XYZ file of C-alpha atoms in Angstrom:
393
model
C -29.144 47.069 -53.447
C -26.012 48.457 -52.604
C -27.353 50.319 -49.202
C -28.686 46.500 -48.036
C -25.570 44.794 -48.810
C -23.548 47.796 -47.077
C -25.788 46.916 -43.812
C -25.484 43.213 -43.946
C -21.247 43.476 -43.744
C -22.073 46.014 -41.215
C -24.404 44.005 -38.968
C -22.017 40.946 -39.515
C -18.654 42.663 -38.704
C -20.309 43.798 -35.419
C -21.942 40.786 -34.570
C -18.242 39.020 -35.169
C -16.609 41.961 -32.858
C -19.466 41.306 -30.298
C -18.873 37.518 -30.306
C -15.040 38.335 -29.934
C -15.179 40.545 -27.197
C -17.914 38.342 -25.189
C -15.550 35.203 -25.675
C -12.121 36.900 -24.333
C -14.547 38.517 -21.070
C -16.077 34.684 -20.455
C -12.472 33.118 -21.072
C -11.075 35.629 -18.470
C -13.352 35.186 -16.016
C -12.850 31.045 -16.149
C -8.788 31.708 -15.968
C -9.370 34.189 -13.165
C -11.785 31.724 -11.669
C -9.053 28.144 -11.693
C -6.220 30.723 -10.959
C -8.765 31.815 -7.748
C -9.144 28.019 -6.802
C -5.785 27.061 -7.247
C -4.446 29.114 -4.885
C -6.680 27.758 -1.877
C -5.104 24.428 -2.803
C -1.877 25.232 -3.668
C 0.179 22.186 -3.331
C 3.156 23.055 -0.523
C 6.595 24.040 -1.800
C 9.091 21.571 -1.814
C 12.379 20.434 -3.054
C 12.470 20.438 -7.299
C 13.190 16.847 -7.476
C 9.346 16.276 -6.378
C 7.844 18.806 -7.974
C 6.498 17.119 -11.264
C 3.350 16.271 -9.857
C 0.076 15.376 -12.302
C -2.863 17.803 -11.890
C -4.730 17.866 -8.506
C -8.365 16.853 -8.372
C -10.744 19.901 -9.847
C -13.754 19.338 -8.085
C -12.571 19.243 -3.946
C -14.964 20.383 -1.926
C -14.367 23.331 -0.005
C -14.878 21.603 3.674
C -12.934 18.811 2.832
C -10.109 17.754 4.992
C -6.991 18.132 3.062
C -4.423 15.505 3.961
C -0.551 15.087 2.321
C 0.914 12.042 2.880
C 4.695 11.368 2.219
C 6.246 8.392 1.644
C 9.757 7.324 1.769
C 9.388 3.289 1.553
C 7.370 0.827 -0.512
C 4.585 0.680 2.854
C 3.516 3.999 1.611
C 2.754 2.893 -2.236
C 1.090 -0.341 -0.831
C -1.451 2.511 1.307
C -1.965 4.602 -1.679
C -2.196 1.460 -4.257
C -3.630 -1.250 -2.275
C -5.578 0.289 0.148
C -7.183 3.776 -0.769
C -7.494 2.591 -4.397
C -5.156 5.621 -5.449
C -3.362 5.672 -9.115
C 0.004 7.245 -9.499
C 2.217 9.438 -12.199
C 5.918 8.666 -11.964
C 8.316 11.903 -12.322
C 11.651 12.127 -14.303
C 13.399 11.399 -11.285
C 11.165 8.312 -10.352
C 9.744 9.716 -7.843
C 5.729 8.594 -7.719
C 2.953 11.303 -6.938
C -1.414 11.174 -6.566
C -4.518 12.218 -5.789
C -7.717 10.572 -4.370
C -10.892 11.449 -2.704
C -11.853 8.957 -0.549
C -14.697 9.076 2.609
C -14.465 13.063 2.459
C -10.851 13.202 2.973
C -8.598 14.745 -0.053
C -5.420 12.690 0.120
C -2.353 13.775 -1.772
C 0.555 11.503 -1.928
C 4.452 12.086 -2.766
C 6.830 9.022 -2.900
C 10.564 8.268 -3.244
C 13.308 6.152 -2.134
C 15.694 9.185 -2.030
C 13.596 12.013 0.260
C 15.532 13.326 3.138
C 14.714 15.460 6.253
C 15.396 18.946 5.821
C 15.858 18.127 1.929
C 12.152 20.433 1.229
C 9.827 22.785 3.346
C 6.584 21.058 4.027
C 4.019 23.966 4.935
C 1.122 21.206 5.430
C -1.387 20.862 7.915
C -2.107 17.577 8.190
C 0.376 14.687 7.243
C 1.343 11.463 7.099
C 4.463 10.194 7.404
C 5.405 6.966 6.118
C 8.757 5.745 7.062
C 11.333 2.579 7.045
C 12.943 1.730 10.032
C 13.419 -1.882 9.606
C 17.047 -1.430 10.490
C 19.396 1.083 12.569
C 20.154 3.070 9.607
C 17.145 3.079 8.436
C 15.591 3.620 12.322
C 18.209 6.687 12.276
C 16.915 8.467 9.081
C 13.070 7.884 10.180
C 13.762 9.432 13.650
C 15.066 11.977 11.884
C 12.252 12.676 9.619
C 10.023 12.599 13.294
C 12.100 15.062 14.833
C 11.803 17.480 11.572
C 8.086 17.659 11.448
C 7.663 17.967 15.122
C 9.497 21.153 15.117
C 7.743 22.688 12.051
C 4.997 24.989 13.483
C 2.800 24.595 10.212
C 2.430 20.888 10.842
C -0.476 20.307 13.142
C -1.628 17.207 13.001
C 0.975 14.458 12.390
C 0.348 10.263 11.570
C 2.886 8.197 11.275
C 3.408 4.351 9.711
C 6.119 2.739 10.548
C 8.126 -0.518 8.534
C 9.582 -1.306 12.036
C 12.179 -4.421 13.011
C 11.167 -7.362 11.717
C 12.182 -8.071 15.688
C 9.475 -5.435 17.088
C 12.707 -4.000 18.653
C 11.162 -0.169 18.102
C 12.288 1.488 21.497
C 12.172 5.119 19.843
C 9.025 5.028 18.415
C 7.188 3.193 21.069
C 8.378 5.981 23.899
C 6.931 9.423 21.924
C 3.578 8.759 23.869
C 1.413 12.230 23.821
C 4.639 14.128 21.720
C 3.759 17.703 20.082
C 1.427 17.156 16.813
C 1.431 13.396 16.872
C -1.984 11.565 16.705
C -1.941 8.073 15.910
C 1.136 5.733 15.100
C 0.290 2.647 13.251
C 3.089 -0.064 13.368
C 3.864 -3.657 11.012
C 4.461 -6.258 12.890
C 2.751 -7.784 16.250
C 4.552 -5.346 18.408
C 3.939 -5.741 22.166
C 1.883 -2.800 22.896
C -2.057 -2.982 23.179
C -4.135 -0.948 20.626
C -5.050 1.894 22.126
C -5.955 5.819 21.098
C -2.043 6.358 19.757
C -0.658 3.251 18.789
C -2.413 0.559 15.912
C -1.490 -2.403 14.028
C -0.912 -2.079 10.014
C -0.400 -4.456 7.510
C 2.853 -5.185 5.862
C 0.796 -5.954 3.073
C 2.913 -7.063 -0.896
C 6.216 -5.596 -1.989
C 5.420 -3.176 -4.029
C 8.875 -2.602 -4.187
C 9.736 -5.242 -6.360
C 6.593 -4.813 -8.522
C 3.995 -6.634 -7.121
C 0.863 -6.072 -9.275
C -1.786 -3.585 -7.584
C -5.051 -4.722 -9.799
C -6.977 -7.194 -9.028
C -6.853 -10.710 -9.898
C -9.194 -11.013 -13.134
C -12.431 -13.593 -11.663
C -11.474 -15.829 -14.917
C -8.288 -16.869 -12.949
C -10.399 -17.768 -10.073
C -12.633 -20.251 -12.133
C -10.037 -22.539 -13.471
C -8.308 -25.495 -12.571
C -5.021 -25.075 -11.308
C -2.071 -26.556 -12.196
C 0.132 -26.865 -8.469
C -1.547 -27.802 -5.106
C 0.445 -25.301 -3.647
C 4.129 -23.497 -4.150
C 7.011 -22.161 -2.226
C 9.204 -20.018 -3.725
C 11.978 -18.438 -1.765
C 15.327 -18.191 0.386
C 16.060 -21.141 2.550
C 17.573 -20.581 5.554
C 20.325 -22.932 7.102
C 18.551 -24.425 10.423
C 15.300 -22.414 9.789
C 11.463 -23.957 9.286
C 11.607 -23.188 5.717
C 14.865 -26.157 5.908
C 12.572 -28.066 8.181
C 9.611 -27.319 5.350
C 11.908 -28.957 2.492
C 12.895 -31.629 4.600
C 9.299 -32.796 5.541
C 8.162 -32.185 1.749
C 10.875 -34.220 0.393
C 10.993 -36.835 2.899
C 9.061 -39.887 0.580
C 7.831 -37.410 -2.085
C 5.189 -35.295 -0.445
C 5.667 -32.619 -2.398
C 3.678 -34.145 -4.892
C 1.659 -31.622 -7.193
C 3.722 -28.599 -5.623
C 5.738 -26.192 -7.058
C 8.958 -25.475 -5.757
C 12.188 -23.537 -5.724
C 14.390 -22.596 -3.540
C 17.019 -20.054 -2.971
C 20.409 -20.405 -0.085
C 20.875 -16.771 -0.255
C 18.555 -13.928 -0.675
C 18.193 -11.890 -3.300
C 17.032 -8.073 -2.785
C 16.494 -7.666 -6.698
C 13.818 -8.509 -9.014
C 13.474 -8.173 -12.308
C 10.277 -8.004 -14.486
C 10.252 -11.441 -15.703
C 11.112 -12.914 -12.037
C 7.755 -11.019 -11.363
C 6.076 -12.454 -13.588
C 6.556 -15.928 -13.275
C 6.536 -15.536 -9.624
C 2.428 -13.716 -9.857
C 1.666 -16.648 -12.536
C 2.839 -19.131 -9.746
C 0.410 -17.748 -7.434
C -2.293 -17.663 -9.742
C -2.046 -21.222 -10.422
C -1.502 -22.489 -7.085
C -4.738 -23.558 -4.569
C -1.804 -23.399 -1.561
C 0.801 -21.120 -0.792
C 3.429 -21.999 1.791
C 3.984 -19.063 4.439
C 6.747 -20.610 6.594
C 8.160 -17.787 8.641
C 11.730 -15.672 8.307
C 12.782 -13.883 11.080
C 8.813 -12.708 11.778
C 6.087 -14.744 10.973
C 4.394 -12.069 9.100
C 5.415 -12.347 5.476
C 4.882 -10.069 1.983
C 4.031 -13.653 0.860
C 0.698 -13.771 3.063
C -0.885 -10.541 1.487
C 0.536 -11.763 -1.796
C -0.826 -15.358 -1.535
C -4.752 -13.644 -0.562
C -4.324 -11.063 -3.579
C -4.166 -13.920 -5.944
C -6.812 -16.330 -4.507
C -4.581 -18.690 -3.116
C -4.926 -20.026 0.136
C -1.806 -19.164 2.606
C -0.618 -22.058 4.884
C 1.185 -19.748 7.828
C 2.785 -21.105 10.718
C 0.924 -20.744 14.005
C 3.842 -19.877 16.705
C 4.904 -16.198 17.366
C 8.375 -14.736 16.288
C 10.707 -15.839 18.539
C 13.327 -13.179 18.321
C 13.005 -9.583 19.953
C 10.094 -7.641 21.720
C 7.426 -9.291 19.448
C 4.315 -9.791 21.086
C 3.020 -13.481 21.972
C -0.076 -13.225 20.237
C 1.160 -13.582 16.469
C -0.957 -12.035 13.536
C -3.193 -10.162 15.167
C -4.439 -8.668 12.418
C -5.272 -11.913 10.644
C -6.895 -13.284 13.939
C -8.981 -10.112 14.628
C -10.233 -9.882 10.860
C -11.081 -13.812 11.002
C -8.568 -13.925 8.122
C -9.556 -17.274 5.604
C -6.037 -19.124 6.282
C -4.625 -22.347 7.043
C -2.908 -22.764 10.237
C -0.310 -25.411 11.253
C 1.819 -25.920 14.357
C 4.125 -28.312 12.849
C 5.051 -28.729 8.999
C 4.583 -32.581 10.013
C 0.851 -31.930 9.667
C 1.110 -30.470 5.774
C 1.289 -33.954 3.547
C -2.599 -34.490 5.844
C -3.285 -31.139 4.365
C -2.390 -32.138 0.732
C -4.232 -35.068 0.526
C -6.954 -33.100 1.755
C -7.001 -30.609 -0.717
C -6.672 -32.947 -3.804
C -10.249 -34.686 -2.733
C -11.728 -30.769 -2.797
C -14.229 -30.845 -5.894
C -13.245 -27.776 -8.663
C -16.433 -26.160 -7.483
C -15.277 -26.066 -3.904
C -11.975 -24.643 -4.893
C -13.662 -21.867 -7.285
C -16.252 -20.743 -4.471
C -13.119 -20.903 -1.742
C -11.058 -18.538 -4.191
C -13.756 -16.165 -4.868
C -14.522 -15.921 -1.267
C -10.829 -15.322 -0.304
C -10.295 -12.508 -2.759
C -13.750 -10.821 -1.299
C -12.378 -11.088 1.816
C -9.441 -8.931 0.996
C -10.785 -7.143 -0.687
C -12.871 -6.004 2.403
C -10.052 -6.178 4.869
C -8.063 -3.902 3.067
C -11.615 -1.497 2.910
C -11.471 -1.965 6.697
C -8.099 -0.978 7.279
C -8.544 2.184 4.862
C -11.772 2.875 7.147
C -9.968 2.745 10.405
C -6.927 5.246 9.280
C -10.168 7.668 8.186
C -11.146 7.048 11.376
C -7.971 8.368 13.254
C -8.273 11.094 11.386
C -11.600 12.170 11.303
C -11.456 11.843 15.261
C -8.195 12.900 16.150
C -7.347 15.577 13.958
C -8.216 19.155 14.956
C-alpha cells in the first residue's frame, strides 16, 4: 500500500514539473513572438512629451501600408474623428494619440497644439502632415514644419492638409508644385487652383477644438418635433450680412419661431456648458442660419448637417483675397442637401415655407440629411485613400 501511494506522489510531482516546464517554454515562445512583431512596427522615436501612446493594433497585416499622420491643429482631430471613424487616448500632457485600420491602410495618429519642427525625429515613411496656417504666424510655423520633413531622407512620401487663410491668400503653399517627397496637398477653403494630381479641396468640417461632439446624432432626435424653425447663434459683425441678417429678421418680427443670440465681439473660448446648449440648439432647430464671416465656408455648415438641421448658406463667393469665384465647391460637387439664398430678403418666404412642412416631411428630410453626411464624409475618407494608394511609392 505504501509502494502505490509512493508512485502516485511520484507520478503527480512529475506530471506538475512537466506542466511547469511546458507552460514557461509556450509562455516564452508567445513573449519572444509579440517582442518579434513589435519590432517590425515599432512606433518612430520622438520627443517624450508624445510618447504615451495606447497600444497599437495587434492584428496588422504584414502588406499593409503603414501611414503616421501628425497633427498640429483641430483639422487633424476632425480627419481622425469625423472622417476615418478613429477613437483617441489623451496623454498627461494633452496631447491626443490612435490607431485605425481603414481600406488596407494602417493609420496612426499623434496630435497637439504644442508640436514644433525639429522638437522630435520622425523616422516614418509615409506621413501626413496636418498643419494651421490660417494666419502669418501660424503660415510661418507650418512652412516650417514643410521645410523639416522635406529634408529628412527617411520621409518618402509626404501629404499635407492645410487650415489655410480664411482669404485663400496661400502663396507658399500653392508654389511647392512637384517639391522632393510631396504627393498630394489638400487645402480648406475654395482656393483658386483647379483640382488636379497635387492639389485637392478638404473640408473645414466642426471645431473640434472647442468640443464639438464626434458621435452621431442618436435617430430619436431626428423623429421629433422641434422646438425653433431655425437658430443663429454667433458674432455679429458691424456692416457685415450677419448685421444685414438681424436687420431683415427683426424688421416686423420675422424671426418668429427662431432662436437667436448674438455676440459684438468674438469669443475664441468655450466652455462645456456653452457646448452644450449650443449642440442642443442644433438638435432642436429644422434651420440653421450660415451667413458668411470673412469666407463663406463656416464650422457652422458641417455642424448644422451633423445634427440634422438644414443649413441656409449664402450663395455669393468670399469677396476678400485669392478665393476662387466658384464658392463651396465641395458642397456643389457632392450635391450637398442645403438651402441657398442670394439675398437674406428672401428668408421670411423661406420660413413660412417651412412651418406648412408636415412632421413627416421634416423627419424623412432629417434622416436623409444625416445619411448624406454621413456618406460625404465616407467619400472624402475614400478619396485621401485614394492619393495614397496611387501616389505613394
Amino acid at each position: 500500500m505504501m509502494k502505490v501511494r509512493f508512485m502516485l506522489v511520484s507520478i503527480t510531482v512529475l506530471i506538475t514539473i512537466y506542466y511547469h516546464a511546458w507552460f514557461r517554454a509556450i509562455t516564452n515562445t508567445a513573449k519572444h513572438r509579440n517582442m518579434k512583431y513589435k519590432s517590425e512596427v515599432q512606433f518612430p522615436n520622438v520627443k517624450e512629451s508624445i510618447l504615451h501612446t495606447p497600444a497599437r493594433v495587434s492584428s496588422v497585416p504584414r502588406a499593409s501600408t503603414v501611414v503616421r499622420i501628425l497633427s498640429t491643429t483641430g483639422l487633424g482631430e476632425y480627419l481622425w474623428l469625423h472622417i476615418l471613424g478613429g477613437r483617441l487616448s489623451t496623454a498627461p500632457d494633452g496631447s491626443t494619440h490612435g490607431e485605425v485600420y481603414y481600406s488596407d491602410i494602417y493609420f496612426q495618429f499623434d496630435h497637439s497644439y504644442n508640436l514644433y519642427p525639429n522638437s522630435f525625429t520622425i523616422t516614418t515613411r509615409n506621413l501626413i502632415l496636418v498643419l494651421n496656417a490660417r494666419d502669418e504666424v501660424k503660415s510661418e510655423v507650418a512652412s516650417r514644419w514643410v521645410d523639416v520633413v522635406l529634408n529628412n531622407p527617411a520621409v518618402e512620401n509626404l501629404i499635407l492638409i492645410i487650415l489655410g487663410k480664411e482669404s485663400c491668400e496661400n502663396t507658399w503653399i500653392t508654389s511647392m508644385t512637384n517639391t522632393g517627397s510631396i504627393r498630394a496637398m489638400f487645402m480648406v477653403y475654395d482656393i483658386s487652383l483647379d483640382e488636379n494630381k497635387l492639389f485637392h479641396q478638404w473640408p473645414l468640417g466642426v471645431a473640434t477644438y472647442r468640443g464639438f461632439p464626434s458621435d452621431e446624432i442618436k435617430t430619436a432626435l431626428l423623429q421629433t418635433a422641434r422646438n425653433y424653425t431655425c437658430n443663429f447663434l454667433g458674432t455679429v459683425y458691424k456692416n457685415s450680412t450677419r448685421e444685414y441678417l438681424f436687420e431683415v429678421l427683426l424688421k416686423e418680427d420675422h424671426s418668429g419661431n427662431c432662436y437667436l443670440k448674438a455676440r459684438y465681439q468674438w469669443q475664441p473660448n468655450e466652455n462645456d456648458q456653452s457646448m452644450q446648449n449650443y449642440v442642443s440648439i442644433l438638435q432642436n432647430s429644422d434651420l440653421t442660419l450660415c451667413p458668411a464671416g470673412l469666407n463663406v465656408e463656416s464650422y457652422r455648415i458641417y455642424e448644422a448637417l451633423a445634427m440634422g438641421s438644414i443649413p441656409v448658406v449664402e450663395d455669393r463667393s468670399t469677396m476678400i483675397g485669392q478665393c476662387s469665384n466658384q464658392s463651396l465647391r465641395l458642397f456643389r460637387d457632392h450635391v450637398a442637401p442645403i438651402l441657398y439664398v442670394k439675398d437674406w430678403n428672401e428668408l421670411p418666404t423661406i420660413l413660412a415655407n417651412e412651418k406648412a412642412l408636415t412632421l413627416q416631411y421634416k423627419v424623412e428630410r432629417r434622416l436623409s440629411l444625416v445619411k448624406w453626411y454621413r456618406q460625404f464624409r465616407n467619400n472624402v475618407a475614400q478619396k485621401l485613400v485614394s492619393v495614397i494608394t496611387s501616389s505613394f511609392t
